[in-house]
RNA sequence: GCGGGAGUAACUCAGUUGGUAGAGUCACAGCCUUCCAAGCUGUUGGUCGCGGGUUCGAGUCCCGUCUCCCGCUCCA
């Protein structure tokens, strides 16, 4: 009975409860559920899309309501050369093999790389008997080997004679399978190779290819940024953990173009800004941490890279990456397109390729992090004083899908009429919900589960003096205020 | 992709050696009710994930498949 094991079980129970609540209240449904679902795809329901839109709006405001950041919305389908320039065609394809003996999985290139020269020589002899006998220089072996494995046919032969580093068995590998993480489709009705395009695996490239367009249209001076929210697609080998690893997801990206040499300072600035954003929207600071990519494992384009990670019930998971992408992307697009993407500084008369500081947040992942972070179960006394479990989504009011619920305390004496009037009034300004069924306590709890921050109740005193009670979700405390002041009362708390 | 667990009403779950599918919650209609989920009456809702097979008869047994969860693997 180890502690971590119990914890893991409890944690997965929490995840199950959240998934169940998400479905029941209309936040998230499984995609194509009536057909048995589609692996790793999810739909946002009425409350979910409100919350997601709120989340994206908050991000958009925090990014583009600045003097030096503009927004765009680029096409999901892009010219296929874009993905050659970006490195995705080359690096997004990893041939993999599985060992049938011990069930280990390897990336083929890693497997080949880890082989000793001696083994490589043996492998060469096995696939071509007689040709590599006697003394051969190591350099020649390495060179020949690299040449062979570069071709699919010889690589396949090589796999057949390899032994598994884990269990030592020979010839137990499956055939190498390529996992191209980009979704391929065709432009036009004819499915031939000249018509192949990809669904973008990241939104960033839509920004890079528009760098000069946006810069000149907005007469922008370095440093400046371009922001974008949009869907991206990756054909993941396996999906996992609710919204965390899905094949279709949404990104909120801002690429900030800076003068080389100022990149380190800008990098630190944006790291700080992005962490503040999550905390500012109510995410628990102790559930957030930075993870720096080790220098030897940085992606091909990056000089430095940090991820913001959230502590999900299943462990720490990346919700945003802040990366210094250097001038890699612009240089590559310049090279592949033949168009100059350099920036000319009118003041210093300098011409240079800007460095890029990327802030790339997952909208779907952030949504899930905010949902998980808001979920709480607490003990609250019932009317009879018995302690009961209260499930409440403590969402920041800015993110909450419904801002106000309106109840008549009882359905008589003119209370419904007054409550309906308040509802109609507030509906012009906020997402509201009217509920007159069951005991008022039950109605409060229903709203707690949906994360509604405020509940307005019309009681008998309301009929006398035109005041109502406003009940706050987390504290369950009530304020009595004039019905006429409701709009500003709520608006203040959404600022 | 591998291994383990699971899938029965909108939700949480029962369902005996194979013999006419159930409960609670939710929802809806009405009654009652003056501030934190459990009162009363009634109603809707399921080809038991999907597809085969065995059988007189399958939620139950067998095979396949899909989806979710956990672990590994993967996550430029």
Coordinates of C-alpha atoms (C1' of nucleotides) in Angstrom, one line a residue:
Chain A
X1 CA 0.0 0.0 0.0
X2 CA 2.2 2.8 -1.2
X3 CA 1.1 6.3 -0.8
X4 CA 1.6 7.4 -4.5
X5 CA -0.6 4.5 -5.7
X6 CA -3.5 5.6 -3.5
X7 CA -2.9 9.2 -4.6
X8 CA -2.9 8.2 -8.3
X9 CA -6.2 6.4 -7.8
X10 CA -7.8 9.4 -6.1
X11 CA -6.4 11.7 -8.7
X12 CA -7.9 9.7 -11.6
X13 CA -11.2 9.6 -9.7
X14 CA -11.1 13.4 -9.6
X15 CA -10.4 13.5 -13.4
X16 CA -13.4 11.2 -13.9
X17 CA -15.6 13.4 -11.8
X18 CA -14.5 16.4 -13.8
X19 CA -15.1 14.7 -17.1
X20 CA -18.5 13.6 -15.9
X21 CA -19.4 17.1 -14.6
X22 CA -18.2 18.6 -17.9
X23 CA -20.6 16.4 -19.8
X24 CA -23.6 16.7 -17.4
X25 CA -23.4 20.5 -17.3
X26 CA -22.6 21.0 -21.0
X27 CA -19.0 22.0 -20.9
X28 CA -17.4 19.1 -22.9
X29 CA -18.8 16.1 -24.8
X30 CA -17.0 13.3 -26.5
X31 CA -17.0 13.9 -30.3
X32 CA -19.5 11.8 -32.3
X33 CA -20.6 10.2 -29.1
X34 CA -23.7 8.5 -30.6
X35 CA -21.4 6.7 -33.0
X36 CA -19.1 5.4 -30.3
X37 CA -16.8 8.5 -30.1
X38 CA -13.8 9.4 -32.2
X39 CA -10.5 8.8 -30.4
X40 CA -9.1 11.9 -28.8
X41 CA -11.7 14.4 -30.2
X42 CA -14.0 16.4 -28.0
X43 CA -16.8 18.9 -28.5
X44 CA -17.5 22.0 -26.4
X45 CA -21.1 22.3 -25.2
X46 CA -23.0 25.5 -24.4
X47 CA -21.2 26.3 -21.2
X48 CA -17.9 25.1 -22.5
X49 CA -17.9 27.3 -25.6
X50 CA -18.8 30.3 -23.5
X51 CA -15.9 29.6 -21.1
X52 CA -13.5 28.9 -24.0
X53 CA -14.6 32.2 -25.7
X54 CA -14.1 34.1 -22.5
X55 CA -10.7 32.6 -22.1
X56 CA -9.7 33.5 -25.6
X57 CA -11.1 37.0 -25.3
X58 CA -9.0 37.5 -22.1
X59 CA -5.9 36.4 -23.9
X60 CA -6.7 38.5 -27.0
X61 CA -7.2 41.6 -24.8
X62 CA -4.0 41.0 -22.8
X63 CA -2.0 40.6 -26.0
X64 CA -3.4 42.9 -28.6
X65 CA -4.6 45.8 -26.5
X66 CA -1.1 47.0 -26.6
X67 CA 0.5 49.6 -28.9
X68 CA 3.0 47.1 -30.5
X69 CA 1.0 43.9 -31.1
X70 CA -1.4 43.2 -33.9
X71 CA -3.6 40.3 -34.5
X72 CA -4.2 38.1 -37.6
X73 CA -6.2 35.0 -38.5
X74 CA -4.3 32.9 -41.0
X75 CA -5.6 30.0 -43.1
X76 CA -5.3 26.5 -41.7
X77 CA -4.2 25.2 -45.1
X78 CA -0.9 26.7 -46.2
X79 CA 1.5 26.2 -49.1
X80 CA 3.3 22.8 -48.7
X81 CA 6.7 24.5 -48.9
X82 CA 5.9 26.2 -45.7
X83 CA 6.4 22.9 -43.8
X84 CA 9.6 22.2 -45.6
X85 CA 10.9 25.6 -44.5
X86 CA 9.7 25.1 -41.0
X87 CA 11.4 21.8 -40.7
X88 CA 8.2 19.9 -40.0
X89 CA 8.4 17.7 -43.1
X90 CA 11.9 16.6 -42.1
X91 CA 11.5 16.5 -38.3
X92 CA 7.9 15.6 -37.8
X93 CA 8.4 12.1 -39.4
X94 CA 9.9 9.6 -37.1
X95 CA 10.2 6.0 -38.2
X96 CA 9.6 3.8 -35.2
X97 CA 10.0 0.1 -34.5
X98 CA 8.6 -2.1 -31.7
X99 CA 10.4 -5.1 -30.2
X100 CA 8.0 -8.0 -30.4
X101 CA 9.9 -9.7 -27.6
X102 CA 9.8 -7.1 -24.8
X103 CA 7.3 -4.6 -26.2
X104 CA 9.8 -1.7 -26.2
X105 CA 9.5 1.0 -28.8
X106 CA 12.3 2.9 -30.4
X107 CA 12.9 5.7 -32.8
X108 CA 14.9 4.2 -35.5
X109 CA 17.4 7.0 -35.8
X110 CA 18.1 6.8 -32.1
X111 CA 18.5 3.0 -32.3
X112 CA 21.0 3.4 -35.2
X113 CA 22.9 6.2 -33.5
X114 CA 23.4 4.2 -30.3
X115 CA 25.0 1.3 -32.1
X116 CA 28.7 0.8 -31.7
X117 CA 31.0 0.8 -34.7
X118 CA 31.6 -2.9 -34.2
X119 CA 27.9 -3.7 -34.3
X120 CA 27.5 -1.5 -37.4
X121 CA 30.2 -3.4 -39.1
X122 CA 28.6 -6.7 -38.2
X123 CA 25.2 -5.4 -39.5
X124 CA 26.7 -4.3 -42.8
X125 CA 28.3 -7.8 -43.2
X126 CA 25.0 -9.5 -42.5
X127 CA 23.1 -7.6 -45.1
X128 CA 25.8 -7.8 -47.7
X129 CA 27.9 -10.9 -47.1
X130 CA 31.4 -10.7 -48.5
X131 CA 31.7 -7.0 -49.1
X132 CA 32.9 -5.8 -45.7
X133 CA 35.4 -8.5 -44.8
X134 CA 38.7 -7.9 -43.2
X135 CA 40.1 -4.6 -41.9
X136 CA 38.0 -1.6 -42.6
X137 CA 38.4 1.8 -41.2
X138 CA 35.9 3.0 -38.6
X139 CA 35.2 6.1 -40.5
X140 CA 34.3 4.1 -43.6
X141 CA 32.0 1.8 -41.6
X142 CA 30.1 4.8 -40.1
X143 CA 29.8 6.4 -43.5
X144 CA 28.6 3.3 -45.2
X145 CA 26.2 2.6 -42.5
X146 CA 24.7 6.1 -42.6
X147 CA 24.3 5.8 -46.3
X148 CA 22.5 2.5 -46.0
X149 CA 20.0 3.5 -43.3
X150 CA 19.1 6.6 -45.3
X151 CA 17.3 4.5 -47.8
X152 CA 14.1 2.8 -46.7
X153 CA 15.0 -0.6 -48.3
X154 CA 18.4 -1.0 -46.6
X155 CA 17.1 0.4 -43.4
X156 CA 14.5 -2.3 -43.4
X157 CA 17.1 -5.0 -43.9
X158 CA 19.1 -3.5 -41.1
X159 CA 16.2 -3.6 -38.7
X160 CA 15.8 -7.3 -39.4
X161 CA 19.3 -8.1 -38.1
X162 CA 19.3 -5.7 -35.2
X163 CA 19.1 -6.9 -31.6
X164 CA 17.0 -5.2 -29.1
X165 CA 19.0 -3.1 -26.6
X166 CA 16.5 -3.9 -23.9
X167 CA 15.9 -7.7 -24.1
X168 CA 18.8 -8.6 -26.3
X169 CA 16.7 -10.6 -28.8
X170 CA 17.6 -10.4 -32.4
X171 CA 15.2 -10.0 -35.3
X172 CA 12.3 -9.3 -33.0
X173 CA 11.6 -5.8 -34.4
X174 CA 8.5 -5.0 -36.3
X175 CA 8.9 -3.2 -39.6
X176 CA 9.7 0.4 -39.3
X177 CA 6.6 2.5 -39.4
X178 CA 6.6 6.2 -40.2
X179 CA 4.5 8.4 -38.0
X180 CA 4.1 11.6 -39.8
X181 CA 2.5 13.8 -37.3
X182 CA 1.0 16.1 -39.9
X183 CA -2.5 15.4 -41.3
X184 CA -2.3 15.2 -45.0
X185 CA -5.2 16.1 -47.4
X186 CA -5.7 17.2 -51.0
X187 CA -6.5 20.5 -52.6
X188 CA -9.1 20.1 -55.3
X189 CA -11.0 16.9 -56.2
X190 CA -8.0 15.0 -57.7
X191 CA -6.0 13.1 -55.1
X192 CA -2.6 13.2 -56.7
X193 CA 0.7 14.1 -55.1
X194 CA 0.9 17.6 -56.6
X195 CA -2.3 18.5 -54.7
X196 CA -1.1 17.5 -51.3
X197 CA -1.4 20.0 -48.5
X198 CA -1.2 19.7 -44.7
X199 CA -3.5 20.8 -41.9
X200 CA -1.1 23.1 -40.0
X201 CA 0.6 21.4 -37.0
X202 CA 1.1 24.8 -35.4
X203 CA -0.3 28.3 -36.0
X204 CA 3.1 30.0 -35.7
X205 CA 4.0 29.6 -39.4
X206 CA 0.9 31.6 -40.4
X207 CA 2.4 34.5 -38.5
X208 CA 6.0 34.2 -39.9
X209 CA 4.8 34.1 -43.5
X210 CA 2.8 37.3 -42.9
X211 CA 5.6 39.1 -41.0
X212 CA 6.2 41.7 -43.7
X213 CA 2.6 42.1 -44.6
X214 CA 1.6 43.0 -41.0
X215 CA 4.7 45.1 -40.5
X216 CA 4.2 47.3 -43.5
X217 CA 0.4 47.6 -43.2
X218 CA 0.7 48.7 -39.6
X219 CA 3.9 50.7 -40.1
X220 CA 5.2 48.7 -37.2
X221 CA 8.7 49.3 -35.7
X222 CA 10.7 46.6 -34.1
X223 CA 10.1 45.4 -31.4
X224 CA 6.6 44.3 -32.3
X225 CA 4.4 41.3 -32.1
X226 CA 1.7 39.4 -34.1
X227 CA -0.9 37.4 -32.3
X228 CA -3.2 34.7 -33.5
X229 CA -5.7 32.2 -32.1
X230 CA -6.6 29.1 -34.1
X231 CA -6.9 25.4 -34.5
X232 CA -3.9 23.2 -35.2
X233 CA -3.7 19.5 -35.9
X234 CA -1.2 16.8 -35.0
X235 CA -1.7 13.1 -35.8
X236 CA -0.6 11.9 -32.4
X237 CA 0.3 8.3 -32.0
X238 CA -2.0 8.1 -29.0
X239 CA -4.2 10.6 -27.4
X240 CA -4.5 11.0 -23.7
X241 CA -5.9 12.7 -20.6
X242 CA -9.2 14.3 -21.7
X243 CA -8.4 17.5 -23.5
X244 CA -4.7 17.4 -22.8
X245 CA -3.4 15.4 -25.8
X246 CA -5.8 15.6 -28.7
X247 CA -5.3 15.5 -32.4
X248 CA -7.2 18.7 -33.0
X249 CA -6.5 21.6 -30.6
X250 CA -6.4 25.3 -30.4
X251 CA -3.4 27.5 -29.9
X252 CA -3.1 31.1 -28.7
X253 CA 0.2 32.3 -30.1
X254 CA 2.1 35.6 -30.1
X255 CA 5.3 35.9 -31.9
X256 CA 7.4 38.9 -30.8
X257 CA 10.0 40.2 -33.3
X258 CA 13.0 41.8 -31.8
X259 CA 16.4 43.0 -32.7
X260 CA 19.1 40.4 -32.2
X261 CA 20.9 41.1 -29.0
X262 CA 17.8 42.2 -27.2
X263 CA 16.3 38.8 -27.3
X264 CA 17.4 37.6 -23.9
X265 CA 15.8 40.6 -22.2
X266 CA 12.5 40.3 -24.2
X267 CA 12.5 36.6 -23.4
X268 CA 12.5 37.3 -19.7
X269 CA 9.8 40.0 -20.1
X270 CA 7.4 37.7 -21.8
X271 CA 8.1 34.8 -19.5
X272 CA 7.0 37.1 -16.6
X273 CA 4.0 38.4 -18.5
X274 CA 2.6 35.0 -19.4
X275 CA 2.9 33.6 -15.9
X276 CA 1.1 36.7 -14.6
X277 CA -1.7 36.1 -17.0
X278 CA -2.6 32.7 -15.6
X279 CA -2.3 33.8 -12.0
X280 CA -4.3 36.9 -12.8
X281 CA -7.2 34.8 -14.0
X282 CA -7.3 32.9 -10.7
X283 CA -5.1 29.9 -11.3
X284 CA -3.4 28.7 -8.2
X285 CA 0.2 29.8 -8.2
X286 CA 1.4 26.7 -6.4
X287 CA 0.0 24.6 -9.2
X288 CA 2.1 26.3 -11.8
X289 CA 5.8 25.9 -12.4
X290 CA 8.5 26.6 -15.0
X291 CA 10.2 23.8 -16.9
X292 CA 13.3 24.7 -18.8
X293 CA 14.2 22.5 -21.7
X294 CA 17.7 21.1 -21.2
X295 CA 20.1 22.8 -23.6
X296 CA 21.0 19.5 -25.3
X297 CA 17.4 18.7 -26.0
X298 CA 16.3 22.0 -27.5
X299 CA 14.3 21.9 -30.7
X300 CA 16.1 22.6 -33.9
X301 CA 15.1 26.3 -33.9
X302 CA 15.4 27.2 -30.3
X303 CA 18.1 29.1 -28.3
X304 CA 16.2 28.8 -25.0
X305 CA 12.9 27.4 -24.1
X306 CA 10.7 27.3 -21.0
X307 CA 7.3 25.7 -20.5
X308 CA 4.6 26.8 -18.1
X309 CA 3.4 23.6 -16.5
X310 CA 0.2 23.0 -14.5
X311 CA -0.1 20.3 -12.0
X312 CA -3.0 18.2 -13.4
X313 CA -4.4 15.2 -11.4
X314 CA -2.3 13.0 -13.8
X315 CA 0.9 15.0 -13.3
X316 CA 2.6 18.2 -14.5
X317 CA 1.7 19.1 -18.0
X318 CA 2.7 21.9 -20.4
X319 CA 0.1 24.5 -21.0
X320 CA 2.3 27.2 -22.6
X321 CA 5.7 27.4 -24.1
X322 CA 7.8 30.5 -24.1
X323 CA 10.7 30.0 -26.6
X324 CA 13.4 32.0 -28.1
X325 CA 13.1 30.8 -31.8
X326 CA 16.0 33.0 -32.9
X327 CA 16.0 34.1 -36.6
X328 CA 15.5 30.4 -37.6
X329 CA 12.0 30.7 -39.0
X330 CA 12.4 34.0 -40.9
X331 CA 15.7 32.9 -42.3
X332 CA 14.3 29.6 -43.5
X333 CA 11.3 31.3 -45.2
X334 CA 13.6 33.7 -46.8
X335 CA 15.7 30.8 -48.1
X336 CA 12.8 28.7 -49.3
X337 CA 10.6 31.5 -50.7
X338 CA 13.4 33.6 -52.2
X339 CA 11.7 36.7 -50.7
X340 CA 13.6 39.0 -48.4
X341 CA 12.2 39.0 -44.9
X342 CA 14.7 41.4 -43.5
X343 CA 13.8 44.4 -41.4
X344 CA 15.3 47.8 -42.1
X345 CA 15.7 50.2 -39.2
X346 CA 15.3 53.7 -40.6
X347 CA 17.0 55.3 -37.7
X348 CA 20.1 53.3 -37.4
X349 CA 20.1 52.4 -41.1
X350 CA 20.7 48.7 -40.1
X351 CA 19.2 45.8 -41.9
X352 CA 18.7 42.5 -40.1
X353 CA 16.6 39.4 -39.7
X354 CA 14.7 39.8 -36.4
X355 CA 14.8 37.2 -33.6
X356 CA 11.5 35.8 -32.5
X357 CA 10.3 35.3 -28.9
X358 CA 7.4 33.0 -29.0
X359 CA 4.6 32.7 -26.5
X360 CA 2.5 29.7 -27.5
X361 CA -0.3 28.8 -25.2
X362 CA -2.7 25.9 -25.6
X363 CA -6.3 27.2 -25.5
X364 CA -7.7 23.8 -25.0
X365 CA -5.1 22.9 -22.4
X366 CA -5.6 26.2 -20.6
X367 CA -9.3 25.6 -20.6
X368 CA -8.7 22.2 -19.0
X369 CA -6.3 23.6 -16.5
X370 CA -8.7 26.4 -15.5
X371 CA -11.5 23.8 -15.2
X372 CA -9.4 21.4 -13.1
X373 CA -8.1 24.3 -11.0
X374 CA -11.6 25.6 -10.3
X375 CA -13.1 22.2 -9.4
X376 CA -13.6 21.8 -5.7
X377 CA -15.6 19.7 -3.3
X378 CA -16.2 21.2 0.1
X379 CA -18.4 20.5 3.1
X380 CA -21.3 22.9 3.6
X381 CA -24.1 22.7 6.1
X382 CA -27.6 22.0 4.7
X383 CA -30.7 23.8 6.0
X384 CA -31.0 21.2 8.8
X385 CA -27.3 21.7 9.7
X386 CA -26.1 18.4 8.3
X387 CA -22.8 18.6 6.5
X388 CA -23.0 17.9 2.8
X389 CA -20.6 17.9 -0.1
X390 CA -20.9 21.0 -2.2
X391 CA -19.4 20.8 -5.7
X392 CA -18.3 24.2 -6.9
X393 CA -16.4 25.5 -9.9
X394 CA -14.5 28.4 -8.5
X395 CA -13.9 30.0 -11.9
X396 CA -12.8 33.5 -12.2
X397 CA -15.9 35.6 -12.9
X398 CA -14.3 36.7 -16.2
X399 CA -14.1 33.1 -17.3
X400 CA -17.4 31.8 -15.9
X401 CA -19.8 30.9 -18.7
X402 CA -22.9 32.3 -16.9
X403 CA -22.4 35.5 -14.9
X404 CA -25.7 35.8 -13.0
X405 CA -28.5 33.5 -12.1
X406 CA -31.9 35.0 -11.1
X407 CA -34.4 33.3 -8.8
X408 CA -37.7 34.2 -7.3
X409 CA -37.5 32.9 -3.8
X410 CA -41.0 31.3 -4.2
X411 CA -43.3 31.2 -7.1
X412 CA -46.1 33.6 -5.9
X413 CA -46.9 37.0 -4.6
X414 CA -45.4 38.7 -7.6
X415 CA -41.9 37.5 -7.1
X416 CA -41.7 35.7 -10.4
X417 CA -42.8 38.8 -12.2
X418 CA -40.2 41.0 -10.6
X419 CA -37.5 38.4 -11.1
X420 CA -38.4 38.0 -14.8
X421 CA -38.1 41.7 -15.2
X422 CA -34.7 41.7 -13.7
X423 CA -33.7 38.9 -15.9
X424 CA -34.7 40.7 -19.1
X425 CA -32.9 43.8 -17.9
X426 CA -29.6 42.0 -17.1
X427 CA -29.7 39.8 -20.2
X428 CA -28.9 42.8 -22.3
X429 CA -25.5 43.0 -20.6
X430 CA -24.5 39.6 -19.2
X431 CA -25.0 35.9 -19.8
X432 CA -27.8 35.2 -17.3
X433 CA -29.8 32.2 -16.3
X434 CA -33.3 32.1 -14.8
X435 CA -34.4 29.3 -12.5
X436 CA -37.6 28.9 -10.5
X437 CA -37.8 25.2 -10.0
X438 CA -37.3 23.5 -6.6
X439 CA -36.0 24.9 -3.3
X440 CA -33.8 27.9 -3.6
X441 CA -30.9 26.1 -2.0
X442 CA -31.0 23.5 -4.7
X443 CA -30.9 26.3 -7.3
X444 CA -27.8 27.8 -5.6
X445 CA -26.0 24.4 -5.8
X446 CA -26.9 23.9 -9.4
X447 CA -25.2 27.2 -10.2
X448 CA -22.2 26.3 -8.0
X449 CA -21.6 23.3 -10.3
X450 CA -21.8 25.5 -13.4
X451 CA -19.4 28.1 -11.9
X452 CA -21.9 31.0 -11.9
X453 CA -20.4 33.6 -9.6
X454 CA -23.5 35.5 -8.7
X455 CA -27.1 34.5 -7.8
X456 CA -29.8 37.2 -7.5
X457 CA -32.9 36.3 -5.4
X458 CA -36.1 38.2 -5.2
X459 CA -37.9 37.7 -1.9
X460 CA -40.8 39.3 -0.1
X461 CA -38.8 42.3 1.0
X462 CA -37.9 42.9 -2.6
X463 CA -41.6 43.6 -3.3
X464 CA -41.7 46.2 -0.5
X465 CA -38.4 48.1 -1.2
X466 CA -37.1 47.0 -4.6
X467 CA -34.0 45.4 -3.2
X468 CA -32.7 41.9 -3.9
X469 CA -30.0 39.7 -2.4
X470 CA -26.9 38.8 -4.4
X471 CA -25.2 35.6 -3.3
X472 CA -21.5 35.2 -4.0
X473 CA -20.6 31.7 -5.1
X474 CA -17.4 31.0 -3.2
X475 CA -18.2 32.6 0.2
X476 CA -22.0 31.9 -0.1
X477 CA -22.4 35.4 1.5
X478 CA -25.2 37.7 0.5
X479 CA -25.4 41.4 -0.1
X480 CA -28.7 43.2 -0.2
X481 CA -28.7 45.9 -2.9
X482 CA -31.2 47.9 -4.9
X483 CA -32.4 46.0 -7.9
X484 CA -31.6 49.1 -10.0
X485 CA -28.0 48.9 -8.9
X486 CA -27.5 45.3 -10.0
X487 CA -26.0 46.0 -13.4
X488 CA -23.2 48.2 -12.0
X489 CA -22.7 45.9 -9.0
X490 CA -22.0 42.9 -11.3
X491 CA -20.1 44.9 -13.9
X492 CA -17.7 46.1 -11.3
X493 CA -16.9 42.6 -10.3
X494 CA -16.2 41.5 -13.9
X495 CA -13.7 44.2 -14.4
Chain B
rG1 C1' 1.4 0.6 -30.5
rC2 C1' 1.8 -3.0 -26.0
rG3 C1' -0.2 -4.5 -21.1
rG4 C1' -4.3 -4.0 -17.4
rG5 C1' -9.3 -2.1 -16.0
rA6 C1' -14.0 -0.4 -17.7
rG7 C1' -18.5 0.5 -21.1
rU8 C1' -26.3 -1.1 -18.7
rA9 C1' -31.4 5.6 -18.5
rA10 C1' -28.8 12.4 -19.0
rC11 C1' -25.5 11.1 -14.2
rU12 C1' -23.8 7.2 -10.4
rC13 C1' -24.4 2.2 -10.4
rA14 C1' -27.1 -3.0 -9.3
rG15 C1' -28.4 -7.1 -12.4
rU16 C1' -27.8 -14.6 -9.3
rU17 C1' -25.8 -21.2 -12.5
rG18 C1' -28.1 -17.8 -19.5
rG19 C1' -35.0 -17.2 -18.7
rU20 C1' -39.9 -10.8 -19.7
rA21 C1' -33.9 -4.8 -17.8
rG22 C1' -33.9 -2.3 -12.2
rA23 C1' -32.7 1.6 -8.2
rG24 C1' -31.2 6.4 -6.7
rU25 C1' -30.1 11.1 -8.6
rC26 C1' -31.3 14.5 -12.6
rA27 C1' -35.1 16.3 -16.0
rC28 C1' -40.4 17.6 -16.9
rA29 C1' -45.7 18.7 -15.0
rG30 C1' -48.4 19.8 -10.6
rC31 C1' -48.7 20.4 -5.2
rC32 C1' -45.9 22.3 -1.0
rU33 C1' -42.2 25.8 0.2
rU34 C1' -40.0 32.9 2.7
rC35 C1' -32.5 31.8 1.5
rC36 C1' -28.3 27.0 0.7
rA37 C1' -29.4 20.1 -2.7
rA38 C1' -32.9 14.8 0.6
rG39 C1' -41.3 16.8 1.2
rC40 C1' -45.7 14.7 -1.8
rU41 C1' -48.0 12.9 -6.6
rG42 C1' -47.4 11.8 -11.5
rU43 C1' -44.4 11.4 -16.3
rU44 C1' -40.5 11.0 -19.9
rG45 C1' -36.2 8.3 -20.8
rG46 C1' -32.3 2.1 -22.3
rU47 C1' -32.5 -2.5 -29.4
rC48 C1' -27.4 -3.2 -22.0
rG49 C1' -20.8 0.7 -26.7
rC50 C1' -21.1 -1.6 -31.8
rG51 C1' -20.9 -6.2 -35.0
rG52 C1' -20.9 -11.3 -35.4
rG53 C1' -21.3 -16.4 -33.1
rU54 C1' -23.2 -20.4 -29.6
rU55 C1' -28.3 -21.3 -27.8
rC56 C1' -35.2 -22.6 -27.9
rG57 C1' -33.5 -18.1 -25.4
rA58 C1' -27.6 -13.7 -24.4
rG59 C1' -26.8 -7.6 -20.3
rU60 C1' -24.7 -12.5 -18.8
rC61 C1' -20.8 -17.4 -22.6
rC62 C1' -17.2 -17.0 -27.1
rC63 C1' -14.8 -14.0 -31.2
rG64 C1' -14.0 -9.3 -33.4
rU65 C1' -14.2 -4.1 -33.1
rC66 C1' -14.8 1.0 -31.1
rU67 C1' -14.3 4.4 -27.0
rC68 C1' -12.7 5.9 -22.0
rC69 C1' -9.3 5.3 -17.7
rC70 C1' -4.4 3.6 -15.6
rG71 C1' 0.8 2.0 -16.7
rC72 C1' 4.7 1.7 -20.5
rU73 C1' 6.0 4.0 -25.1
rC74 C1' 5.6 8.5 -27.7
rC75 C1' 5.1 13.8 -27.3
rA76 C1' 10.4 17.8 -33.7

